[in-house]
Amino acid sequence: MVRRLLIFGPPGAGKGTHAKRLAHDLGVPHIATGEMLRGAIASKTPLGAKAEAYIRRGELVPDELVVSLLRARIADESGWLLDGFPRTVPQAKALATMLDESDVKLDGMLSMDAPEELLLNRIAGRRTCDGCQAVWNEFYRPPAKTGVCDDCGGNLSHRPDDEEHAVRRRLAEYRTKTSPVLAFFAEKRVPIWTVISTNDVDDVYDHIKKSVGIS
Ligand code: AMP
């Protein structure tokens, strides 16, 4: 079974929703740099203080900060599903070097996408749990009780970087800095599975499971 995977795509493509489920089914940790950075901000660490303004503006956090965060997190793991990393070619090169040093390979990359209008709609309706960071959506996947997380009972909020001006910035960052990461791994002959996430969540997840070979 695959053990080292990336999930890749623009904001709103469904990475977080599917990554949590897939990591659980594969029995590997779901490692999301965005969640780790939000955790660092909430616990007021020095890293959180450095990252906060970038995130609020919808910009990428500098590579060196994210690479050292990720390096420390995966150091003792024999498998993982990385969500939101790498987001630039320098980050991709840093990951490739880490893997070479440990003499392990990436098993594949799940590349998710959807039309821009749908991405914007999804993000407008997105509500994130302050407690467990589960993601719900007012329009597409509402919790049973408005404003309350079905999983842990935590409060649901709209992330500041999910406001429209920040989202447009994030999409622009994705197009210019993140999308070249796909070509970087394609050149390295990493298997890439493309999933267009316009369908119902369960249909998309079935497609993902088939792609990675666990259906
Ligand atoms: P996400 O939760 O993946 O949407 O990430 C939220 C925000 O955290 C992004 O818009 C970036 O500002 C920052 N971030 C997360 N992962 C990275 C990364 N690999 N490189 C740079 N910035 C990141």
JSON list of C-alpha atoms and ligand atoms in Angstrom, two decimals:
[
{"chain": "A", "resi": 1, "resn": "MET", "atom": "CA", "xyz": [0.00, 0.00, 0.00]},
{"chain": "A", "resi": 2, "resn": "VAL", "atom": "CA", "xyz": [1.15, 3.56, -0.69]},
{"chain": "A", "resi": 3, "resn": "ARG", "atom": "CA", "xyz": [2.78, 5.18, 2.37]},
{"chain": "A", "resi": 4, "resn": "ARG", "atom": "CA", "xyz": [4.27, 8.49, 1.25]},
{"chain": "A", "resi": 5, "resn": "LEU", "atom": "CA", "xyz": [1.88, 10.72, -0.63]},
{"chain": "A", "resi": 6, "resn": "LEU", "atom": "CA", "xyz": [1.30, 14.35, -1.45]},
{"chain": "A", "resi": 7, "resn": "ILE", "atom": "CA", "xyz": [-2.09, 15.94, -1.92]},
{"chain": "A", "resi": 8, "resn": "PHE", "atom": "CA", "xyz": [-1.89, 18.95, -4.15]},
{"chain": "A", "resi": 9, "resn": "GLY", "atom": "CA", "xyz": [-4.24, 21.58, -5.55]},
{"chain": "A", "resi": 10, "resn": "PRO", "atom": "CA", "xyz": [-5.59, 25.13, -5.22]},
{"chain": "A", "resi": 11, "resn": "PRO", "atom": "CA", "xyz": [-7.44, 26.37, -2.12]},
{"chain": "A", "resi": 12, "resn": "GLY", "atom": "CA", "xyz": [-10.98, 25.01, -2.17]},
{"chain": "A", "resi": 13, "resn": "ALA", "atom": "CA", "xyz": [-10.15, 21.92, -4.25]},
{"chain": "A", "resi": 14, "resn": "GLY", "atom": "CA", "xyz": [-11.00, 19.67, -1.30]},
{"chain": "A", "resi": 15, "resn": "LYS", "atom": "CA", "xyz": [-7.50, 18.71, -0.17]},
{"chain": "A", "resi": 16, "resn": "GLY", "atom": "CA", "xyz": [-8.18, 18.98, 3.57]},
{"chain": "A", "resi": 17, "resn": "THR", "atom": "CA", "xyz": [-11.50, 17.12, 3.49]},
{"chain": "A", "resi": 18, "resn": "HIS", "atom": "CA", "xyz": [-10.16, 14.19, 1.47]},
{"chain": "A", "resi": 19, "resn": "ALA", "atom": "CA", "xyz": [-6.67, 14.14, 2.99]},
{"chain": "A", "resi": 20, "resn": "LYS", "atom": "CA", "xyz": [-7.99, 13.47, 6.51]},
{"chain": "A", "resi": 21, "resn": "ARG", "atom": "CA", "xyz": [-10.11, 10.56, 5.31]},
{"chain": "A", "resi": 22, "resn": "LEU", "atom": "CA", "xyz": [-7.42, 9.13, 3.05]},
{"chain": "A", "resi": 23, "resn": "ALA", "atom": "CA", "xyz": [-4.69, 9.34, 5.71]},
{"chain": "A", "resi": 24, "resn": "HIS", "atom": "CA", "xyz": [-6.99, 7.49, 8.11]},
{"chain": "A", "resi": 25, "resn": "ASP", "atom": "CA", "xyz": [-7.69, 4.76, 5.52]},
{"chain": "A", "resi": 26, "resn": "LEU", "atom": "CA", "xyz": [-3.99, 4.41, 4.68]},
{"chain": "A", "resi": 27, "resn": "GLY", "atom": "CA", "xyz": [-3.01, 4.38, 8.37]},
{"chain": "A", "resi": 28, "resn": "VAL", "atom": "CA", "xyz": [-0.53, 7.24, 7.98]},
{"chain": "A", "resi": 29, "resn": "PRO", "atom": "CA", "xyz": [-0.47, 10.66, 9.68]},
{"chain": "A", "resi": 30, "resn": "HIS", "atom": "CA", "xyz": [-2.13, 13.57, 7.89]},
{"chain": "A", "resi": 31, "resn": "ILE", "atom": "CA", "xyz": [0.45, 16.35, 7.98]},
{"chain": "A", "resi": 32, "resn": "ALA", "atom": "CA", "xyz": [-0.94, 19.73, 6.92]},
{"chain": "A", "resi": 33, "resn": "THR", "atom": "CA", "xyz": [1.47, 22.68, 7.09]},
{"chain": "A", "resi": 34, "resn": "GLY", "atom": "CA", "xyz": [-1.46, 25.16, 7.10]},
{"chain": "A", "resi": 35, "resn": "GLU", "atom": "CA", "xyz": [-2.90, 23.49, 10.23]},
{"chain": "A", "resi": 36, "resn": "MET", "atom": "CA", "xyz": [0.53, 23.40, 11.86]},
{"chain": "A", "resi": 37, "resn": "LEU", "atom": "CA", "xyz": [1.02, 27.11, 11.16]},
{"chain": "A", "resi": 38, "resn": "ARG", "atom": "CA", "xyz": [-2.44, 28.00, 12.50]},
{"chain": "A", "resi": 39, "resn": "GLY", "atom": "CA", "xyz": [-1.60, 25.94, 15.61]},
{"chain": "A", "resi": 40, "resn": "ALA", "atom": "CA", "xyz": [1.67, 27.89, 16.00]},
{"chain": "A", "resi": 41, "resn": "ILE", "atom": "CA", "xyz": [-0.25, 31.18, 15.74]},
{"chain": "A", "resi": 42, "resn": "ALA", "atom": "CA", "xyz": [-2.85, 30.04, 18.30]},
{"chain": "A", "resi": 43, "resn": "SER", "atom": "CA", "xyz": [-0.13, 28.97, 20.75]},
{"chain": "A", "resi": 44, "resn": "LYS", "atom": "CA", "xyz": [1.76, 32.22, 20.14]},
{"chain": "A", "resi": 45, "resn": "THR", "atom": "CA", "xyz": [5.08, 30.56, 19.30]},
{"chain": "A", "resi": 46, "resn": "PRO", "atom": "CA", "xyz": [7.91, 32.56, 17.64]},
{"chain": "A", "resi": 47, "resn": "LEU", "atom": "CA", "xyz": [7.15, 30.73, 14.37]},
{"chain": "A", "resi": 48, "resn": "GLY", "atom": "CA", "xyz": [3.47, 31.69, 14.67]},
{"chain": "A", "resi": 49, "resn": "ALA", "atom": "CA", "xyz": [4.43, 35.33, 15.16]},
{"chain": "A", "resi": 50, "resn": "LYS", "atom": "CA", "xyz": [6.58, 35.26, 12.00]},
{"chain": "A", "resi": 51, "resn": "ALA", "atom": "CA", "xyz": [3.95, 33.47, 9.90]},
{"chain": "A", "resi": 52, "resn": "GLU", "atom": "CA", "xyz": [0.78, 35.29, 10.94]},
{"chain": "A", "resi": 53, "resn": "ALA", "atom": "CA", "xyz": [0.93, 38.39, 8.72]},
{"chain": "A", "resi": 54, "resn": "TYR", "atom": "CA", "xyz": [1.76, 36.37, 5.60]},
{"chain": "A", "resi": 55, "resn": "ILE", "atom": "CA", "xyz": [-1.15, 34.01, 6.19]},
{"chain": "A", "resi": 56, "resn": "ARG", "atom": "CA", "xyz": [-3.62, 36.81, 6.90]},
{"chain": "A", "resi": 57, "resn": "ARG", "atom": "CA", "xyz": [-2.68, 38.51, 3.60]},
{"chain": "A", "resi": 58, "resn": "GLY", "atom": "CA", "xyz": [-3.07, 35.24, 1.68]},
{"chain": "A", "resi": 59, "resn": "GLU", "atom": "CA", "xyz": [0.65, 35.07, 0.91]},
{"chain": "A", "resi": 60, "resn": "LEU", "atom": "CA", "xyz": [2.92, 32.08, 1.22]},
{"chain": "A", "resi": 61, "resn": "VAL", "atom": "CA", "xyz": [5.04, 31.86, 4.37]},
{"chain": "A", "resi": 62, "resn": "PRO", "atom": "CA", "xyz": [8.80, 31.99, 3.53]},
{"chain": "A", "resi": 63, "resn": "ASP", "atom": "CA", "xyz": [10.24, 28.65, 2.41]},
{"chain": "A", "resi": 64, "resn": "GLU", "atom": "CA", "xyz": [12.90, 28.36, 5.12]},
{"chain": "A", "resi": 65, "resn": "LEU", "atom": "CA", "xyz": [10.29, 28.57, 7.90]},
{"chain": "A", "resi": 66, "resn": "VAL", "atom": "CA", "xyz": [7.98, 25.97, 6.39]},
{"chain": "A", "resi": 67, "resn": "VAL", "atom": "CA", "xyz": [10.78, 23.61, 5.34]},
{"chain": "A", "resi": 68, "resn": "SER", "atom": "CA", "xyz": [12.26, 23.45, 8.85]},
{"chain": "A", "resi": 69, "resn": "LEU", "atom": "CA", "xyz": [8.78, 22.94, 10.34]},
{"chain": "A", "resi": 70, "resn": "LEU", "atom": "CA", "xyz": [8.10, 20.07, 7.96]},
{"chain": "A", "resi": 71, "resn": "ARG", "atom": "CA", "xyz": [11.56, 18.53, 8.30]},
{"chain": "A", "resi": 72, "resn": "ALA", "atom": "CA", "xyz": [11.16, 18.26, 12.08]},
{"chain": "A", "resi": 73, "resn": "ARG", "atom": "CA", "xyz": [7.62, 16.85, 11.76]},
{"chain": "A", "resi": 74, "resn": "ILE", "atom": "CA", "xyz": [8.45, 14.02, 9.36]},
{"chain": "A", "resi": 75, "resn": "ALA", "atom": "CA", "xyz": [11.88, 13.14, 10.80]},
{"chain": "A", "resi": 76, "resn": "ASP", "atom": "CA", "xyz": [10.65, 10.09, 12.74]},
{"chain": "A", "resi": 77, "resn": "GLU", "atom": "CA", "xyz": [7.74, 9.05, 10.49]},
{"chain": "A", "resi": 78, "resn": "SER", "atom": "CA", "xyz": [7.89, 6.10, 8.12]},
{"chain": "A", "resi": 79, "resn": "GLY", "atom": "CA", "xyz": [4.86, 7.28, 6.16]},
{"chain": "A", "resi": 80, "resn": "TRP", "atom": "CA", "xyz": [2.65, 10.33, 5.74]},
{"chain": "A", "resi": 81, "resn": "LEU", "atom": "CA", "xyz": [0.17, 12.20, 3.63]},
{"chain": "A", "resi": 82, "resn": "LEU", "atom": "CA", "xyz": [1.44, 15.75, 3.13]},
{"chain": "A", "resi": 83, "resn": "ASP", "atom": "CA", "xyz": [-1.28, 18.32, 2.61]},
{"chain": "A", "resi": 84, "resn": "GLY", "atom": "CA", "xyz": [-0.27, 21.83, 1.53]},
{"chain": "A", "resi": 85, "resn": "PHE", "atom": "CA", "xyz": [3.44, 21.04, 1.21]},
{"chain": "A", "resi": 86, "resn": "PRO", "atom": "CA", "xyz": [5.43, 21.55, -0.98]},
{"chain": "A", "resi": 87, "resn": "ARG", "atom": "CA", "xyz": [3.94, 24.80, -2.26]},
{"chain": "A", "resi": 88, "resn": "THR", "atom": "CA", "xyz": [6.97, 26.13, -4.14]},
{"chain": "A", "resi": 89, "resn": "VAL", "atom": "CA", "xyz": [9.70, 24.56, -6.27]},
{"chain": "A", "resi": 90, "resn": "PRO", "atom": "CA", "xyz": [12.37, 25.30, -3.60]},
{"chain": "A", "resi": 91, "resn": "GLN", "atom": "CA", "xyz": [10.17, 23.44, -1.06]},
{"chain": "A", "resi": 92, "resn": "ALA", "atom": "CA", "xyz": [9.80, 20.54, -3.52]},
{"chain": "A", "resi": 93, "resn": "LYS", "atom": "CA", "xyz": [13.59, 20.41, -3.94]},
{"chain": "A", "resi": 94, "resn": "ALA", "atom": "CA", "xyz": [14.05, 20.42, -0.15]},
{"chain": "A", "resi": 95, "resn": "LEU", "atom": "CA", "xyz": [11.60, 17.52, 0.18]},
{"chain": "A", "resi": 96, "resn": "ALA", "atom": "CA", "xyz": [13.32, 15.58, -2.61]},
{"chain": "A", "resi": 97, "resn": "THR", "atom": "CA", "xyz": [16.66, 16.03, -0.78]},
{"chain": "A", "resi": 98, "resn": "MET", "atom": "CA", "xyz": [15.14, 14.87, 2.55]},
{"chain": "A", "resi": 99, "resn": "LEU", "atom": "CA", "xyz": [13.79, 11.74, 0.84]},
{"chain": "A", "resi": 100, "resn": "ASP", "atom": "CA", "xyz": [17.10, 11.02, -0.90]},
{"chain": "A", "resi": 101, "resn": "GLU", "atom": "CA", "xyz": [18.95, 11.39, 2.40]},
{"chain": "A", "resi": 102, "resn": "SER", "atom": "CA", "xyz": [16.65, 8.78, 3.98]},
{"chain": "A", "resi": 103, "resn": "ASP", "atom": "CA", "xyz": [16.82, 6.62, 0.85]},
{"chain": "A", "resi": 104, "resn": "VAL", "atom": "CA", "xyz": [13.03, 6.56, 0.43]},
{"chain": "A", "resi": 105, "resn": "LYS", "atom": "CA", "xyz": [10.73, 7.52, -2.43]},
{"chain": "A", "resi": 106, "resn": "LEU", "atom": "CA", "xyz": [7.46, 9.34, -2.90]},
{"chain": "A", "resi": 107, "resn": "ASP", "atom": "CA", "xyz": [4.74, 6.82, -3.79]},
{"chain": "A", "resi": 108, "resn": "GLY", "atom": "CA", "xyz": [2.63, 9.39, -5.61]},
{"chain": "A", "resi": 109, "resn": "MET", "atom": "CA", "xyz": [0.94, 12.71, -5.81]},
{"chain": "A", "resi": 110, "resn": "LEU", "atom": "CA", "xyz": [-2.78, 13.29, -5.84]},
{"chain": "A", "resi": 111, "resn": "SER", "atom": "CA", "xyz": [-3.49, 16.41, -7.85]},
{"chain": "A", "resi": 112, "resn": "MET", "atom": "CA", "xyz": [-6.94, 17.88, -7.18]},
{"chain": "A", "resi": 113, "resn": "ASP", "atom": "CA", "xyz": [-8.58, 20.70, -9.10]},
{"chain": "A", "resi": 114, "resn": "ALA", "atom": "CA", "xyz": [-11.95, 22.34, -9.80]},
{"chain": "A", "resi": 115, "resn": "PRO", "atom": "CA", "xyz": [-13.18, 25.33, -11.83]},
{"chain": "A", "resi": 116, "resn": "GLU", "atom": "CA", "xyz": [-12.29, 28.67, -10.24]},
{"chain": "A", "resi": 117, "resn": "GLU", "atom": "CA", "xyz": [-15.91, 29.71, -9.62]},
{"chain": "A", "resi": 118, "resn": "LEU", "atom": "CA", "xyz": [-16.51, 26.54, -7.61]},
{"chain": "A", "resi": 119, "resn": "LEU", "atom": "CA", "xyz": [-13.27, 27.07, -5.66]},
{"chain": "A", "resi": 120, "resn": "LEU", "atom": "CA", "xyz": [-14.43, 30.59, -4.70]},
{"chain": "A", "resi": 121, "resn": "ASN", "atom": "CA", "xyz": [-17.91, 29.38, -3.71]},
{"chain": "A", "resi": 122, "resn": "ARG", "atom": "CA", "xyz": [-16.53, 26.56, -1.62]},
{"chain": "A", "resi": 123, "resn": "ILE", "atom": "CA", "xyz": [-14.17, 28.87, 0.24]},
{"chain": "A", "resi": 124, "resn": "ALA", "atom": "CA", "xyz": [-16.93, 31.43, 0.85]},
{"chain": "A", "resi": 125, "resn": "GLY", "atom": "CA", "xyz": [-19.00, 28.72, 2.59]},
{"chain": "A", "resi": 126, "resn": "ARG", "atom": "CA", "xyz": [-16.10, 27.05, 4.39]},
{"chain": "A", "resi": 127, "resn": "ARG", "atom": "CA", "xyz": [-16.20, 26.88, 8.19]},
{"chain": "A", "resi": 128, "resn": "THR", "atom": "CA", "xyz": [-13.25, 25.48, 10.14]},
{"chain": "A", "resi": 129, "resn": "CYS", "atom": "CA", "xyz": [-13.45, 24.04, 13.64]},
{"chain": "A", "resi": 130, "resn": "ASP", "atom": "CA", "xyz": [-11.43, 26.07, 16.18]},
{"chain": "A", "resi": 131, "resn": "GLY", "atom": "CA", "xyz": [-10.94, 22.83, 18.15]},
{"chain": "A", "resi": 132, "resn": "CYS", "atom": "CA", "xyz": [-10.10, 19.92, 15.82]},
{"chain": "A", "resi": 133, "resn": "GLN", "atom": "CA", "xyz": [-9.75, 21.93, 12.56]},
{"chain": "A", "resi": 134, "resn": "ALA", "atom": "CA", "xyz": [-12.34, 19.74, 10.79]},
{"chain": "A", "resi": 135, "resn": "VAL", "atom": "CA", "xyz": [-13.70, 21.53, 7.72]},
{"chain": "A", "resi": 136, "resn": "TRP", "atom": "CA", "xyz": [-17.43, 22.00, 7.04]},
{"chain": "A", "resi": 137, "resn": "ASN", "atom": "CA", "xyz": [-19.25, 23.95, 4.39]},
{"chain": "A", "resi": 138, "resn": "GLU", "atom": "CA", "xyz": [-22.45, 25.98, 4.74]},
{"chain": "A", "resi": 139, "resn": "PHE", "atom": "CA", "xyz": [-23.51, 25.13, 1.21]},
{"chain": "A", "resi": 140, "resn": "TYR", "atom": "CA", "xyz": [-21.95, 21.77, 0.39]},
{"chain": "A", "resi": 141, "resn": "ARG", "atom": "CA", "xyz": [-21.37, 19.93, 3.69]},
{"chain": "A", "resi": 142, "resn": "PRO", "atom": "CA", "xyz": [-23.25, 21.66, 6.50]},
{"chain": "A", "resi": 143, "resn": "PRO", "atom": "CA", "xyz": [-22.80, 20.53, 10.11]},
{"chain": "A", "resi": 144, "resn": "ALA", "atom": "CA", "xyz": [-25.95, 19.24, 11.86]},
{"chain": "A", "resi": 145, "resn": "LYS", "atom": "CA", "xyz": [-26.06, 22.41, 13.99]},
{"chain": "A", "resi": 146, "resn": "THR", "atom": "CA", "xyz": [-25.01, 25.75, 12.49]},
{"chain": "A", "resi": 147, "resn": "GLY", "atom": "CA", "xyz": [-21.68, 26.95, 13.90]},
{"chain": "A", "resi": 148, "resn": "VAL", "atom": "CA", "xyz": [-20.93, 23.72, 15.80]},
{"chain": "A", "resi": 149, "resn": "CYS", "atom": "CA", "xyz": [-18.51, 20.97, 14.74]},
{"chain": "A", "resi": 150, "resn": "ASP", "atom": "CA", "xyz": [-20.20, 17.54, 14.36]},
{"chain": "A", "resi": 151, "resn": "ASP", "atom": "CA", "xyz": [-16.92, 15.81, 15.24]},
{"chain": "A", "resi": 152, "resn": "CYS", "atom": "CA", "xyz": [-15.91, 17.52, 18.50]},
{"chain": "A", "resi": 153, "resn": "GLY", "atom": "CA", "xyz": [-18.60, 20.11, 19.37]},
{"chain": "A", "resi": 154, "resn": "GLY", "atom": "CA", "xyz": [-16.09, 22.95, 18.83]},
{"chain": "A", "resi": 155, "resn": "ASN", "atom": "CA", "xyz": [-16.93, 26.39, 17.48]},
{"chain": "A", "resi": 156, "resn": "LEU", "atom": "CA", "xyz": [-16.86, 26.79, 13.69]},
{"chain": "A", "resi": 157, "resn": "SER", "atom": "CA", "xyz": [-15.35, 29.95, 12.26]},
{"chain": "A", "resi": 158, "resn": "HIS", "atom": "CA", "xyz": [-14.57, 31.50, 8.91]},
{"chain": "A", "resi": 159, "resn": "ARG", "atom": "CA", "xyz": [-10.76, 31.70, 8.57]},
{"chain": "A", "resi": 160, "resn": "PRO", "atom": "CA", "xyz": [-9.52, 35.29, 8.03]},
{"chain": "A", "resi": 161, "resn": "ASP", "atom": "CA", "xyz": [-7.58, 34.07, 4.98]},
{"chain": "A", "resi": 162, "resn": "ASP", "atom": "CA", "xyz": [-10.85, 32.69, 3.57]},
{"chain": "A", "resi": 163, "resn": "GLU", "atom": "CA", "xyz": [-12.11, 36.28, 3.09]},
{"chain": "A", "resi": 164, "resn": "GLU", "atom": "CA", "xyz": [-12.42, 37.11, -0.60]},
{"chain": "A", "resi": 165, "resn": "HIS", "atom": "CA", "xyz": [-9.44, 39.49, -0.95]},
{"chain": "A", "resi": 166, "resn": "ALA", "atom": "CA", "xyz": [-7.09, 36.96, 0.70]},
{"chain": "A", "resi": 167, "resn": "VAL", "atom": "CA", "xyz": [-8.50, 34.09, -1.35]},
{"chain": "A", "resi": 168, "resn": "ARG", "atom": "CA", "xyz": [-7.83, 35.91, -4.63]},
{"chain": "A", "resi": 169, "resn": "ARG", "atom": "CA", "xyz": [-4.26, 36.44, -3.45]},
{"chain": "A", "resi": 170, "resn": "ARG", "atom": "CA", "xyz": [-3.95, 32.75, -2.50]},
{"chain": "A", "resi": 171, "resn": "LEU", "atom": "CA", "xyz": [-5.21, 31.67, -5.92]},
{"chain": "A", "resi": 172, "resn": "ALA", "atom": "CA", "xyz": [-2.68, 33.99, -7.60]},
{"chain": "A", "resi": 173, "resn": "GLU", "atom": "CA", "xyz": [0.12, 32.58, -5.38]},
{"chain": "A", "resi": 174, "resn": "TYR", "atom": "CA", "xyz": [-1.04, 29.08, -6.35]},
{"chain": "A", "resi": 175, "resn": "ARG", "atom": "CA", "xyz": [-0.90, 29.81, -10.07]},
{"chain": "A", "resi": 176, "resn": "THR", "atom": "CA", "xyz": [2.50, 31.47, -10.06]},
{"chain": "A", "resi": 177, "resn": "LYS", "atom": "CA", "xyz": [4.44, 29.71, -7.30]},
{"chain": "A", "resi": 178, "resn": "THR", "atom": "CA", "xyz": [2.71, 26.40, -6.51]},
{"chain": "A", "resi": 179, "resn": "SER", "atom": "CA", "xyz": [1.50, 24.95, -9.81]},
{"chain": "A", "resi": 180, "resn": "PRO", "atom": "CA", "xyz": [5.10, 24.47, -11.14]},
{"chain": "A", "resi": 181, "resn": "VAL", "atom": "CA", "xyz": [5.58, 21.87, -8.35]},
{"chain": "A", "resi": 182, "resn": "LEU", "atom": "CA", "xyz": [3.53, 19.44, -10.44]},
{"chain": "A", "resi": 183, "resn": "ALA", "atom": "CA", "xyz": [6.00, 19.58, -13.34]},
{"chain": "A", "resi": 184, "resn": "PHE", "atom": "CA", "xyz": [8.89, 19.19, -10.87]},
{"chain": "A", "resi": 185, "resn": "PHE", "atom": "CA", "xyz": [7.58, 15.81, -9.65]},
{"chain": "A", "resi": 186, "resn": "ALA", "atom": "CA", "xyz": [6.37, 14.75, -13.11]},
{"chain": "A", "resi": 187, "resn": "GLU", "atom": "CA", "xyz": [9.95, 15.13, -14.32]},
{"chain": "A", "resi": 188, "resn": "LYS", "atom": "CA", "xyz": [11.07, 12.91, -11.46]},
{"chain": "A", "resi": 189, "resn": "ARG", "atom": "CA", "xyz": [8.58, 10.29, -12.70]},
{"chain": "A", "resi": 190, "resn": "VAL", "atom": "CA", "xyz": [6.52, 10.36, -9.49]},
{"chain": "A", "resi": 191, "resn": "PRO", "atom": "CA", "xyz": [3.08, 8.84, -10.25]},
{"chain": "A", "resi": 192, "resn": "ILE", "atom": "CA", "xyz": [0.50, 11.65, -10.46]},
{"chain": "A", "resi": 193, "resn": "TRP", "atom": "CA", "xyz": [-3.23, 10.97, -10.09]},
{"chain": "A", "resi": 194, "resn": "THR", "atom": "CA", "xyz": [-5.47, 13.80, -11.24]},
{"chain": "A", "resi": 195, "resn": "VAL", "atom": "CA", "xyz": [-8.87, 14.18, -9.58]},
{"chain": "A", "resi": 196, "resn": "ILE", "atom": "CA", "xyz": [-11.35, 16.87, -10.62]},
{"chain": "A", "resi": 197, "resn": "SER", "atom": "CA", "xyz": [-13.45, 17.51, -7.54]},
{"chain": "A", "resi": 198, "resn": "THR", "atom": "CA", "xyz": [-16.67, 18.84, -9.02]},
{"chain": "A", "resi": 199, "resn": "ASN", "atom": "CA", "xyz": [-18.82, 15.87, -7.95]},
{"chain": "A", "resi": 200, "resn": "ASP", "atom": "CA", "xyz": [-20.36, 14.92, -4.64]},
{"chain": "A", "resi": 201, "resn": "VAL", "atom": "CA", "xyz": [-17.77, 14.44, -1.83]},
{"chain": "A", "resi": 202, "resn": "ASP", "atom": "CA", "xyz": [-18.29, 10.65, -1.61]},
{"chain": "A", "resi": 203, "resn": "ASP", "atom": "CA", "xyz": [-17.98, 10.18, -5.39]},
{"chain": "A", "resi": 204, "resn": "VAL", "atom": "CA", "xyz": [-14.75, 12.17, -5.39]},
{"chain": "A", "resi": 205, "resn": "TYR", "atom": "CA", "xyz": [-13.43, 10.08, -2.50]},
{"chain": "A", "resi": 206, "resn": "ASP", "atom": "CA", "xyz": [-14.27, 6.84, -4.36]},
{"chain": "A", "resi": 207, "resn": "HIS", "atom": "CA", "xyz": [-12.26, 8.13, -7.31]},
{"chain": "A", "resi": 208, "resn": "ILE", "atom": "CA", "xyz": [-9.36, 8.97, -4.97]},
{"chain": "A", "resi": 209, "resn": "LYS", "atom": "CA", "xyz": [-9.41, 5.49, -3.41]},
{"chain": "A", "resi": 210, "resn": "LYS", "atom": "CA", "xyz": [-9.38, 3.85, -6.84]},
{"chain": "A", "resi": 211, "resn": "SER", "atom": "CA", "xyz": [-6.52, 6.11, -7.95]},
{"chain": "A", "resi": 212, "resn": "VAL", "atom": "CA", "xyz": [-4.29, 5.19, -5.01]},
{"chain": "A", "resi": 213, "resn": "GLY", "atom": "CA", "xyz": [-5.31, 1.54, -5.18]},
{"chain": "A", "resi": 214, "resn": "ILE", "atom": "CA", "xyz": [-7.24, 1.04, -1.92]},
{"chain": "A", "resi": 215, "resn": "SER", "atom": "CA", "xyz": [-10.81, 0.51, -3.19]},
{"chain": "B", "resi": 1, "resn": "AMP", "atom": "P1", "xyz": [-3.86, 25.90, 4.03]},
{"chain": "B", "resi": 1, "resn": "AMP", "atom": "O1", "xyz": [-4.49, 25.56, 5.34]},
{"chain": "B", "resi": 1, "resn": "AMP", "atom": "O2", "xyz": [-3.09, 24.76, 3.43]},
{"chain": "B", "resi": 1, "resn": "AMP", "atom": "O3", "xyz": [-4.84, 26.52, 3.06]},
{"chain": "B", "resi": 1, "resn": "AMP", "atom": "O4", "xyz": [-2.75, 27.02, 4.33]},
{"chain": "B", "resi": 1, "resn": "AMP", "atom": "C1", "xyz": [-3.11, 28.27, 4.87]},
{"chain": "B", "resi": 1, "resn": "AMP", "atom": "C2", "xyz": [-1.98, 29.26, 4.67]},
{"chain": "B", "resi": 1, "resn": "AMP", "atom": "O5", "xyz": [-0.81, 28.81, 5.39]},
{"chain": "B", "resi": 1, "resn": "AMP", "atom": "C3", "xyz": [-1.51, 29.44, 3.24]},
{"chain": "B", "resi": 1, "resn": "AMP", "atom": "O6", "xyz": [-2.31, 30.36, 2.51]},
{"chain": "B", "resi": 1, "resn": "AMP", "atom": "C4", "xyz": [-0.09, 29.98, 3.47]},
{"chain": "B", "resi": 1, "resn": "AMP", "atom": "O7", "xyz": [-0.11, 31.35, 3.87]},
{"chain": "B", "resi": 1, "resn": "AMP", "atom": "C5", "xyz": [0.37, 29.16, 4.67]},
{"chain": "B", "resi": 1, "resn": "AMP", "atom": "N1", "xyz": [1.02, 27.91, 4.24]},
{"chain": "B", "resi": 1, "resn": "AMP", "atom": "C6", "xyz": [0.58, 26.64, 4.44]},
{"chain": "B", "resi": 1, "resn": "AMP", "atom": "N2", "xyz": [1.44, 25.74, 3.92]},
{"chain": "B", "resi": 1, "resn": "AMP", "atom": "C7", "xyz": [2.44, 26.46, 3.35]},
{"chain": "B", "resi": 1, "resn": "AMP", "atom": "C8", "xyz": [3.61, 26.13, 2.62]},
{"chain": "B", "resi": 1, "resn": "AMP", "atom": "N3", "xyz": [3.92, 24.84, 2.34]},
{"chain": "B", "resi": 1, "resn": "AMP", "atom": "N4", "xyz": [4.40, 27.15, 2.19]},
{"chain": "B", "resi": 1, "resn": "AMP", "atom": "C9", "xyz": [4.11, 28.43, 2.45]},
{"chain": "B", "resi": 1, "resn": "AMP", "atom": "N5", "xyz": [3.02, 28.83, 3.11]},
{"chain": "B", "resi": 1, "resn": "AMP", "atom": "C10", "xyz": [2.18, 27.85, 3.57]}
]
